XYZ file of C-alpha atoms in Angstrom:
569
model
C 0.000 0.000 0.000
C 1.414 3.281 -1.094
C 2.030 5.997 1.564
C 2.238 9.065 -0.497
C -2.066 9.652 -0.411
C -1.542 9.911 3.650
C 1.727 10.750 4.177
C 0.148 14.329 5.746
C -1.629 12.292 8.546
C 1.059 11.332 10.264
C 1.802 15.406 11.645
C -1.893 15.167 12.726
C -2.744 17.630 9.025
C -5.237 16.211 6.892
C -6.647 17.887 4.144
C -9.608 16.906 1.707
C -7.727 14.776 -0.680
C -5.991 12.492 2.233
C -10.111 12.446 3.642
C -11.223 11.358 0.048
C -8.240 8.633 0.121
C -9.681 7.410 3.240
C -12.857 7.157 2.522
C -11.932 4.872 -0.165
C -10.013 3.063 1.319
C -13.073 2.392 3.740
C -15.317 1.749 1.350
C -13.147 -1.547 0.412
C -13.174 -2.301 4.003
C -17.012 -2.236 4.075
C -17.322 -4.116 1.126
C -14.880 -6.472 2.434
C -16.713 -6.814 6.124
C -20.528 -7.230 3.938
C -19.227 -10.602 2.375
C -16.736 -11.695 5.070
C -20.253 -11.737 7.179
C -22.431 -12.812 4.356
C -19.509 -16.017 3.634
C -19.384 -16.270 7.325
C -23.144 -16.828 7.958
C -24.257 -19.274 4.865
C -25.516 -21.887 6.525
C -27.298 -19.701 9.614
C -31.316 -19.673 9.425
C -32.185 -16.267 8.477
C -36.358 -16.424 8.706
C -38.331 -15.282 8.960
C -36.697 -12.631 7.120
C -35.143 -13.456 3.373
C -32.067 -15.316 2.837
C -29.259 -12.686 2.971
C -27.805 -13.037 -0.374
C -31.354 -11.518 -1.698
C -30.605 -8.418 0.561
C -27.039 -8.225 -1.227
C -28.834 -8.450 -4.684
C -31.020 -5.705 -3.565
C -28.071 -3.928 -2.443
C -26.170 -4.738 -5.617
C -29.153 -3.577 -8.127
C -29.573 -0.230 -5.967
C -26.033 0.619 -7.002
C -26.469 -0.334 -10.538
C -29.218 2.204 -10.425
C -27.983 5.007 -9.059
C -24.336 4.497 -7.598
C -23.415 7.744 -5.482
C -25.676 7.703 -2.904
C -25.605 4.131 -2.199
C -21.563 4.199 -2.226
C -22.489 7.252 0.992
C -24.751 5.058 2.316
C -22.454 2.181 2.412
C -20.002 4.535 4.319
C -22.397 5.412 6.906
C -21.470 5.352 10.152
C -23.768 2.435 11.326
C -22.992 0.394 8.363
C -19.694 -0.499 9.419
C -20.876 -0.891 13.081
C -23.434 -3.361 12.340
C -21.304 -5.301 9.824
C -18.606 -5.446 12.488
C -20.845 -6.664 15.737
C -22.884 -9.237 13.623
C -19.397 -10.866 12.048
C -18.496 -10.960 15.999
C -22.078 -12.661 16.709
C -21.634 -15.046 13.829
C -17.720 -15.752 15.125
C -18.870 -15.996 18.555
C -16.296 -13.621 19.925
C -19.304 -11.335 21.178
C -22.978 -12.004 22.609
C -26.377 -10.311 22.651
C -29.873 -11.052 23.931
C -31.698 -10.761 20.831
C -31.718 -13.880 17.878
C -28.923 -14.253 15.192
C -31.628 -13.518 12.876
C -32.293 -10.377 13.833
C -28.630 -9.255 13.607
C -27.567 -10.674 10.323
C -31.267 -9.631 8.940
C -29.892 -5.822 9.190
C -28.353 -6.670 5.504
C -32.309 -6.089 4.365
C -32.646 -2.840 6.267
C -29.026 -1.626 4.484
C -30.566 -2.779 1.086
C -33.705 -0.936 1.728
C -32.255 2.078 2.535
C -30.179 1.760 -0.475
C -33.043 0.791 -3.076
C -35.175 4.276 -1.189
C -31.936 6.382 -1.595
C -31.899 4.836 -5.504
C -35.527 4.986 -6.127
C -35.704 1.306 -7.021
C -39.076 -0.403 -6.658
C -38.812 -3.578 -4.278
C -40.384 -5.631 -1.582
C -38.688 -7.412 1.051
C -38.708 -8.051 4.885
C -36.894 -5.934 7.822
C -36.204 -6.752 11.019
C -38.079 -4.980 13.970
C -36.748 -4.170 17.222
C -38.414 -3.193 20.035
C -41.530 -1.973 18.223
C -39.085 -0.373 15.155
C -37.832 -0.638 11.853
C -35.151 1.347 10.983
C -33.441 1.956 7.679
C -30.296 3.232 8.344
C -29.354 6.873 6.981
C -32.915 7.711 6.150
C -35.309 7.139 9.532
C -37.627 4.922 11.312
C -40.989 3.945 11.893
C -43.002 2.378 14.423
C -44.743 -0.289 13.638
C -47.813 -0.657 15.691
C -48.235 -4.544 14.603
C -45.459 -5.791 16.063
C -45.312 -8.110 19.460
C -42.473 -8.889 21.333
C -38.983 -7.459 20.995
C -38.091 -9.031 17.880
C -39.875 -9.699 14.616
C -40.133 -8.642 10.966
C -42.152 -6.360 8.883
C -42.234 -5.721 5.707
C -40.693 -2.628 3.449
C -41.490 -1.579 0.009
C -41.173 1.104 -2.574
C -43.603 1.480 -5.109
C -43.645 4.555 -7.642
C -42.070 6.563 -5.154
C -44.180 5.602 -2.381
C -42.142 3.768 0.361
C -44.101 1.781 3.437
C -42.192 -0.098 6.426
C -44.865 -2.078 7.854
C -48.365 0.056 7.666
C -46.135 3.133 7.938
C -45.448 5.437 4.982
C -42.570 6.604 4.847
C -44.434 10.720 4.205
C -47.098 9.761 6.443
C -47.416 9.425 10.611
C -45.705 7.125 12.621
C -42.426 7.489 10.438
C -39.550 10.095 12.126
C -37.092 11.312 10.121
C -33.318 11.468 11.028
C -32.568 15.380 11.468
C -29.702 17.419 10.166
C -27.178 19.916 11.788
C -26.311 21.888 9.259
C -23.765 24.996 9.076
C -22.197 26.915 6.543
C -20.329 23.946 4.344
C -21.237 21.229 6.547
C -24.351 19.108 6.925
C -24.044 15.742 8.335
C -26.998 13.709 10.375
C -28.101 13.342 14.291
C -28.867 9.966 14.244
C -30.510 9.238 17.631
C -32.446 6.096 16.304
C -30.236 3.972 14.470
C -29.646 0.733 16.627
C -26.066 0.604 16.089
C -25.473 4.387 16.742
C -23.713 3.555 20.018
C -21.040 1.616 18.499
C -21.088 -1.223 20.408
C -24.046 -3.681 21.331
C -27.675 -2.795 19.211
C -29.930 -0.129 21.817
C -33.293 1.356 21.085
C -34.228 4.004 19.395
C -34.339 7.127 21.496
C -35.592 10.573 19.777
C -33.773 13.350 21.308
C -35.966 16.510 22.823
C -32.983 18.562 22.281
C -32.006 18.456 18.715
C -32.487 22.378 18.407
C -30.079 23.253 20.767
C -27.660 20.438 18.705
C -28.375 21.994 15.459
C -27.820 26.002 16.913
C -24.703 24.550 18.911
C -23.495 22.709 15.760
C -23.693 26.020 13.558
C -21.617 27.690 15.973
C -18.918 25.400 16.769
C -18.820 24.958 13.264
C -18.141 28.693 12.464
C -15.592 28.865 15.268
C -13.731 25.442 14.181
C -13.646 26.899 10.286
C -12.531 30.118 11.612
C -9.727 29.062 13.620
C -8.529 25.870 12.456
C -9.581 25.810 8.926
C -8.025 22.914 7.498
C -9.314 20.759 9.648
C -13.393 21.987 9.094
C -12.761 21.365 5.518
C -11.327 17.818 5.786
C -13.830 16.702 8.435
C -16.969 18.472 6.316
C -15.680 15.546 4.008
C -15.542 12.872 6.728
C -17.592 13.407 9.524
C -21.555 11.823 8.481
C -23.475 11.975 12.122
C -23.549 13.019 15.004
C -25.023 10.751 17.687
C -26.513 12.207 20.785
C -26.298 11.188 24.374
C -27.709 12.985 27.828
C -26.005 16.324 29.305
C -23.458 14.864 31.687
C -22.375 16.542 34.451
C -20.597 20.148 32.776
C -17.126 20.373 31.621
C -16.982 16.552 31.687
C -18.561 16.309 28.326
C -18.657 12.209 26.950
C -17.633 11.808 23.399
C -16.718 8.545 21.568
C -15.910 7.148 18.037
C -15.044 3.772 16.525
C -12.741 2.514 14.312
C -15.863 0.649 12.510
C -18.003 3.397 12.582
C -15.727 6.218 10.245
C -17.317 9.514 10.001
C -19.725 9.126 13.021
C -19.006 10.960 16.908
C -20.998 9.981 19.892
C -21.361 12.971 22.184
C -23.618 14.183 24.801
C -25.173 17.239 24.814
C -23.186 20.349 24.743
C -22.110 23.152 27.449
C -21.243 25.295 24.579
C -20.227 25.742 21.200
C -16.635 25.935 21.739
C -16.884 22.196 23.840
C -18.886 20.772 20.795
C -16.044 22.471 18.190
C -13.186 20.243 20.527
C -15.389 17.032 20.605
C -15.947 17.333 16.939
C -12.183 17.373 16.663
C -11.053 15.068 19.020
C -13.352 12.340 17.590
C -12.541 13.006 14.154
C -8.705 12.534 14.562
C -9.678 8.742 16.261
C -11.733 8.467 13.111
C -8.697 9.733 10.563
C -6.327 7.711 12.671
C -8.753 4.404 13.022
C -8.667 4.381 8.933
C -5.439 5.300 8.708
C -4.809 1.907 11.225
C -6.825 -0.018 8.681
C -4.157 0.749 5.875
C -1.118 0.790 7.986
C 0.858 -0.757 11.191
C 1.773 1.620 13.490
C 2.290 -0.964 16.361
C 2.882 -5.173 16.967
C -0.187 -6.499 18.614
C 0.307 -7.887 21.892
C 2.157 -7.510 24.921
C 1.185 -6.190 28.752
C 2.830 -3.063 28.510
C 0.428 -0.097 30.301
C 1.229 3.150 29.871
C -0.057 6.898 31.396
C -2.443 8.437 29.682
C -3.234 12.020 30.817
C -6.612 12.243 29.762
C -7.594 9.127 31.062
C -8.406 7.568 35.050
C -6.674 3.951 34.186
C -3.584 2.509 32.530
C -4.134 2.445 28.763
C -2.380 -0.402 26.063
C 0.220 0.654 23.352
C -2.949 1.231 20.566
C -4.762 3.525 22.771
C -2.368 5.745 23.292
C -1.348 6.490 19.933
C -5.217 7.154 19.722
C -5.108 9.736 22.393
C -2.209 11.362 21.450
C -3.439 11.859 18.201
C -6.653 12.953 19.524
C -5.727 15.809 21.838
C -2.803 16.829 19.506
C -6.080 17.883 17.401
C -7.742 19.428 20.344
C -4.033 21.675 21.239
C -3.728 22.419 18.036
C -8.164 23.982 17.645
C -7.779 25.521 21.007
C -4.346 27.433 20.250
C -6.169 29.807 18.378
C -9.013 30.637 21.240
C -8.443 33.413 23.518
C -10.887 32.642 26.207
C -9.477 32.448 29.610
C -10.525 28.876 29.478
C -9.436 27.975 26.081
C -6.051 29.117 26.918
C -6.333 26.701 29.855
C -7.471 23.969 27.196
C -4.513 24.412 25.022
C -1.632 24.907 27.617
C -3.261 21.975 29.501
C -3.109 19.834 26.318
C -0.144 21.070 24.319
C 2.208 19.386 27.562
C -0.085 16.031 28.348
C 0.218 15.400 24.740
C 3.828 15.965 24.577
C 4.459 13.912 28.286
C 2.425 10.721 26.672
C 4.399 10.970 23.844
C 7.476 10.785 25.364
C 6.045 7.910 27.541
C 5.920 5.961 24.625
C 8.250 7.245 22.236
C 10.468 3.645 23.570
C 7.829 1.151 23.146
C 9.850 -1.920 21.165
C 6.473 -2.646 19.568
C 6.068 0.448 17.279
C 6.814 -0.048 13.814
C 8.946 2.839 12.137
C 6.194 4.267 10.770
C 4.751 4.472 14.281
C 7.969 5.933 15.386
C 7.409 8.152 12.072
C 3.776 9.157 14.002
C 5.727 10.084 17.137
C 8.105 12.343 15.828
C 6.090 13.901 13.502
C 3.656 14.716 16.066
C 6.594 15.584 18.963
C 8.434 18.116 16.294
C 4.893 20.254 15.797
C 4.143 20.342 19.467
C 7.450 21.315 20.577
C 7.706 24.939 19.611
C 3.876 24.829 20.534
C 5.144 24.723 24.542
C 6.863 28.129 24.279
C 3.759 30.175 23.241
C 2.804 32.740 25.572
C -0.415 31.521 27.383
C -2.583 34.077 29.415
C -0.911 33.765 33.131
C -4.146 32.577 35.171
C -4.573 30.034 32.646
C -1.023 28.664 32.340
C -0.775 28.334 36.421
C -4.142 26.753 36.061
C -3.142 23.938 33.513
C 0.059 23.005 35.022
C -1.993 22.768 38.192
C -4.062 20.415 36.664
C -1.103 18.541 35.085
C 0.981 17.919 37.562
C -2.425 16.805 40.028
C -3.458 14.162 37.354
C 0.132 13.017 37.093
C 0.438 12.295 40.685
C -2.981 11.099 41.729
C -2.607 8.440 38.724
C 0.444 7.177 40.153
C -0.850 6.974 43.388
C -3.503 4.954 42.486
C -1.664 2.885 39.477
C 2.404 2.347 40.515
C 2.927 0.030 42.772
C 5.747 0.386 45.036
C 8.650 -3.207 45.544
C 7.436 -3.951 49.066
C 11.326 -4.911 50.040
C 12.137 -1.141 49.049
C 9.031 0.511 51.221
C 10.065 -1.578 54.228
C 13.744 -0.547 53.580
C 12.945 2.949 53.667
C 10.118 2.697 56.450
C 13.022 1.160 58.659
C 15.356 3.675 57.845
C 13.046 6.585 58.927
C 11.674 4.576 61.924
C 15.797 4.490 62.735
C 16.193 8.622 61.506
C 18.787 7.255 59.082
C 18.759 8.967 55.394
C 16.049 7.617 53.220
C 16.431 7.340 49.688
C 13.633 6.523 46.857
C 14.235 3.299 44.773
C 15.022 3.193 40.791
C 14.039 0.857 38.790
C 10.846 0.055 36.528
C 7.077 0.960 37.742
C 4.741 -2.027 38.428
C 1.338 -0.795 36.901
C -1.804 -1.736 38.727
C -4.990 -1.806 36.496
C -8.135 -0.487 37.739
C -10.189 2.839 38.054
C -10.161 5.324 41.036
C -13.641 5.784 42.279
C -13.475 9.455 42.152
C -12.628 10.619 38.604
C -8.616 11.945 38.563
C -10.290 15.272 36.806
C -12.037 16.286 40.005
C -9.909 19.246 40.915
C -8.889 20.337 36.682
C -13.634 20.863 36.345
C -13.487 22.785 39.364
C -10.445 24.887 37.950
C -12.737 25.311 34.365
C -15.540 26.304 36.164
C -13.803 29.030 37.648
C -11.945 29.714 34.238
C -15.292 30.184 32.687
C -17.021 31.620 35.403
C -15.550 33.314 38.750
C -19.211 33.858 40.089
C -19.141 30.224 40.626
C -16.973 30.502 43.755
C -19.969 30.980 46.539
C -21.865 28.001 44.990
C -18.327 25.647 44.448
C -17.650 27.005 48.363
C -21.143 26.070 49.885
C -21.775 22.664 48.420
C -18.514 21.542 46.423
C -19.714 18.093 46.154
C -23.276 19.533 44.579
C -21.695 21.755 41.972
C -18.799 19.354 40.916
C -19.351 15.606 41.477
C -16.278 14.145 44.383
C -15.192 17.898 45.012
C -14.719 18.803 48.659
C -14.195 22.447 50.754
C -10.209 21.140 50.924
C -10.208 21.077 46.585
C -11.895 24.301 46.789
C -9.959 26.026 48.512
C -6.534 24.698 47.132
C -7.910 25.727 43.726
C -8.696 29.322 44.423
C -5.794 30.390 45.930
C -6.200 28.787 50.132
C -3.371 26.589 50.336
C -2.495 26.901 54.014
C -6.438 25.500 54.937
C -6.309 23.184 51.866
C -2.819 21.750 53.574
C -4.156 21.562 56.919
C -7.660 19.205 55.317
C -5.348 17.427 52.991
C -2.937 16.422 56.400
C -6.072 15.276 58.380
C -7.342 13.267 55.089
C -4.374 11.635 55.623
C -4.493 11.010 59.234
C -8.128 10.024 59.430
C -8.728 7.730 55.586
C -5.189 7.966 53.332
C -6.766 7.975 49.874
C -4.579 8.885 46.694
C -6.214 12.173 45.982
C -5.587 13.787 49.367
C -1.666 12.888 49.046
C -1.657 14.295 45.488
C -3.599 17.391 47.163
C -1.632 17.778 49.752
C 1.619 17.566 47.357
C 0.011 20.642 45.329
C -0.654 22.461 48.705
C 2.975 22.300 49.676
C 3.697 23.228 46.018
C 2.021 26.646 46.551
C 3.994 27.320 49.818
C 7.117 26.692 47.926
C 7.815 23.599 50.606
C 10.660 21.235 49.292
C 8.586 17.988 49.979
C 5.752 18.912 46.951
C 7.979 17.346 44.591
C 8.335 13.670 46.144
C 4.635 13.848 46.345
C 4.040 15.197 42.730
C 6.589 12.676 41.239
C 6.214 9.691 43.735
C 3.651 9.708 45.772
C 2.729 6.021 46.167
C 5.917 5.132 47.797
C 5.667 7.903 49.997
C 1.988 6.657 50.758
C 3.192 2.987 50.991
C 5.809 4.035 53.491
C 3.236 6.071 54.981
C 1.304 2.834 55.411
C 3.854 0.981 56.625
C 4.809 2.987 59.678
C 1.071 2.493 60.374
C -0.273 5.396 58.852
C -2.580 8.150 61.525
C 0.052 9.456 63.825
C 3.041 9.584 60.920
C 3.455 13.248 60.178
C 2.739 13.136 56.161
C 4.914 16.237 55.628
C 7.694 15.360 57.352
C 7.942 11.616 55.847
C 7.482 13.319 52.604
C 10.746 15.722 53.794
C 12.990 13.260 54.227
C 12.754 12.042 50.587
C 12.841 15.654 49.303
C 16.927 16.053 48.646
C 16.736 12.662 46.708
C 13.590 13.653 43.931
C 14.265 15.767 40.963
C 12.385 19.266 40.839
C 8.630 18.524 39.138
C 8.174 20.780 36.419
């Protein structure tokens, strides 16, 4: 496979052609995935809807008809996911509640759509799910007939007249998929397609708040064309839908993508434009990148290796980092441009966890060179990136943030030799000089039960919105989900009472984030021990532990590693 068509991908810079290569390319892949599930299932009972190779003669004499938008459809979004899961069903390397049948009989629904979209005249048989039939691209209906979960009903076009079940497709009963549309964009909000989510089939689930969507969509789209336009014109050529999910709790947005779903981004309601214009961008790079991966090795499969990920609470594998990195390389490079107070915090906070994973992984033995090629492409644009001025409250803010997820992941996640924590324990017991060990980390999967962003959303909220202090000082925990008084404070500016909390934390429960807050509370009184606790924290914590914890003086413990730990920047 020639590398010239995408060579620009691999500095995070894609522009229309290297979309219209990838699209392509993923059109083979979808072609490839229809009969690889089609082969795969040949001797599987398919009623009572048709045998599937009459959906893929449906599909075939759709595209004789009228090629173009059957080649879109076949790119859409839940195309590929569909394909994917039910080739998984068929392989038995996933499994669902609901019959074979009804997953492999999707192949009519994709047919139908495609014999609408032609305006080919046919008859065949969907399935229904939970009371719908839903032809992907296009919309569903309802079909009042139906009992049970599962069943089929049948669709048909006739002189322009289409019907799924007793439902025409102009008439009630059908609901449209809606558009956001902006100023050379217009993709869909699909909020009823049951492979939407990307994973396992869910229900249909019409979204009340598809206006605010389509007026936040307009907007993010002016501010993404106006400030990183390269990238609006290469994702007006890749991105297809939208899929909504609930408002989540604000400035903790939830976004996905897939790498069998190209062109599609899961995201829950806004809290602004600018958000939506970063999500948009974030998700597109995993889509760019997850075709790109389709073409091309960046990385040897297998191996334990885990490896910090700054935008994540756990331990992520080799492939999911070069997907993050990628990712918020994207969202430095949109939010360089802003010049709100909190998207200056956005892009100083990003421009250095991007470069820190990269270096975390810049070593791996299993990249390939052209995922070494990935790394230093993307390390030699966001280099010169760290030297651009940044407004002052908003570069103190970010490497706040930095350095808090940094240490509260490794106090949950590294796990101390025990032989080197009773070492040390003995040698402060004995007021002889302790020194920290060298050597690899152990990583511990898991996930913290309080996310490790607590203390950066209480930081944006006061970015976006200083009036928020009374409210984030009376109920903390109300306003930001896992904030308490001590976070408070330590963010706005109270690090002596934030010190004092942390220190009784400590005394009274341990728990990873107070010795990561108490390590940025000595930070802000210039005290020499921040830096053990900022760098190393979970031996300081084990040692902590093994003293027997409550009456050990935190500070002090954390003092007499201080001469041995190199300044944290």
């Amino acid at each position: 496979m020639a590398l010239a068509p995408y060579r620009d991908l691999l500095s995070g810079a894609c522009g229309p052609d290297a979309v219209d290569a990838l699209r392509a390319a993923e059109r083979s892949w979808r072609l490839l995935l229809l009969r690889a599930l089609i082969d795969a299932a040949d001797d599987i009972p398919t009623a009572p809807l048709p045998a599937l190779d009459a959906g893929w003669q449906l599909l075939a004499r759709a595209w004789e008809a009228d090629p173009e938008p059957v080649e879109r459809l076949l790119l859409y979004p839940t195309v590929g996911t569909w394909a994917a899961y039910a080739l998984r069903r068929v392989r038995g390397s996933v499994t669902g509640d609901s019959p074979l049948w009804v997953e492999l009989g999707q192949l009519h629904a994709v047919a139908a759509s495609a014999a609408v979209l032609a305006g080919v005249d046919f008859r065949t048989r969907a399935p229904v799910r939970d009371g719908w039939v839903v032809l992907p691209g296009l919309g569903g209906a309802r079909v009042p007939e139906a009992e049970g979960r599962w069943g089929s009903a049948e669709v048909s076009a006739q002189a322009g007249t289409v019907r799924v079940g007793g439902v025409r497709r102009d008439g009630p009963g059908w609901v449209p998929l809606r558009e956001l549309r902006a100023e050379g964009c217009r993709i869909v909000l699909d909020d009823l397609d049951p492979f939407r989510g990307l994973r396992a089939p869910q229900p249909p689930q019409p979204v009340e708040s598809a206006d605010r969507y389509s007026a936040l969509f307009e907007e993010a789209w002016r501010l993404l064309a106006h400030d990183d336009p390269e990238t609006a014109r290469a994702a007006a050529k890749g991105l297809s839908a939208v899929v909504p999910r609930p408002r989540s709790e604000p400035y903790r947005p939830h976004s996905a993508s897939s790498g069998d779903a190209f062109g599609a981004v899961v995201a829950s309601e806004p809290d602004d434009a600018e958000q939506f214009a970063a999500t948009l961008v974030h998700e597109f790079q995993h889509n760019k990148l997850g075709a790109f991966m389709h073409l091309f090795t960046l990385y040897r499969d297998g191996g334990p290796e885990r490896f910090y990920a700054p935008w994540r609470d756990d331990p992520r594998p080799l492939g999911g980092l070069l997907q993050g990195v990628y990712a918020f390389f994207g969202v430095a490079r949109f939010y360089r441009r802003r010049q709100t107070p909190l998207g200056a915090f956005e892009f100083a906070l990003w421009r250095a966890q991007t470069l820190r994973a990269l270096h975390g992984i810049r070593e791996a033995h299993r990249l390939t060179d052209l995922g070494r090629e990935l790394i230093e492409e993307l390390t030699a644009r966001l280099t010169p990136w760290q030297d651009e001025p940044v407004l002052p409250q908003a570069l103190d803010a970010a490497r706040q943030a930095a350095a808090d997820h940094y240490a509260s992941w490794r106090a949950h996640h590294v796990e101390p030799d025990p032989h080197e924590v009773v070492r040390a324990a003995k040698a402060y017991a004995e007021d002889r000089p302790v020194r920290l060990p060298q050597g690899a980390d152990i990583i511990v999967p898991g996930s913290p039960r309080r996310g490790l962003d607590t203390r950066a959303v209480l930081l944006r909220r006061l970015l976006a919105d200083p009036g928020d202090l009374r409210a984030l000082r009376t109920e903390p925990g109300a306003v930001v989900e896992g904030a308490r008084p001590e976070d408070v404070a330590l963010v706005t500016g109270d690090a002596g009472w934030a010190r004092q909390r942390f220190e009784a934390r400590i005394s009274e429960e341990g728990g990873p984030e107070a010795w990561a807050g108490l390590g940025l509370a000595l930070r802000a009184q210039r005290h020499p021990a921040a830096d053990v606790l900022l760098t190393r924290p979970e031996f300081v914590m084990a040692v902590h532990a093994e003293l027997g914890g409550g009456s050990v003086d935190p500070v002090r413990l954390a003092s007499s590693f201080a001469a041995d730990t190199p300044s944290e920047r």
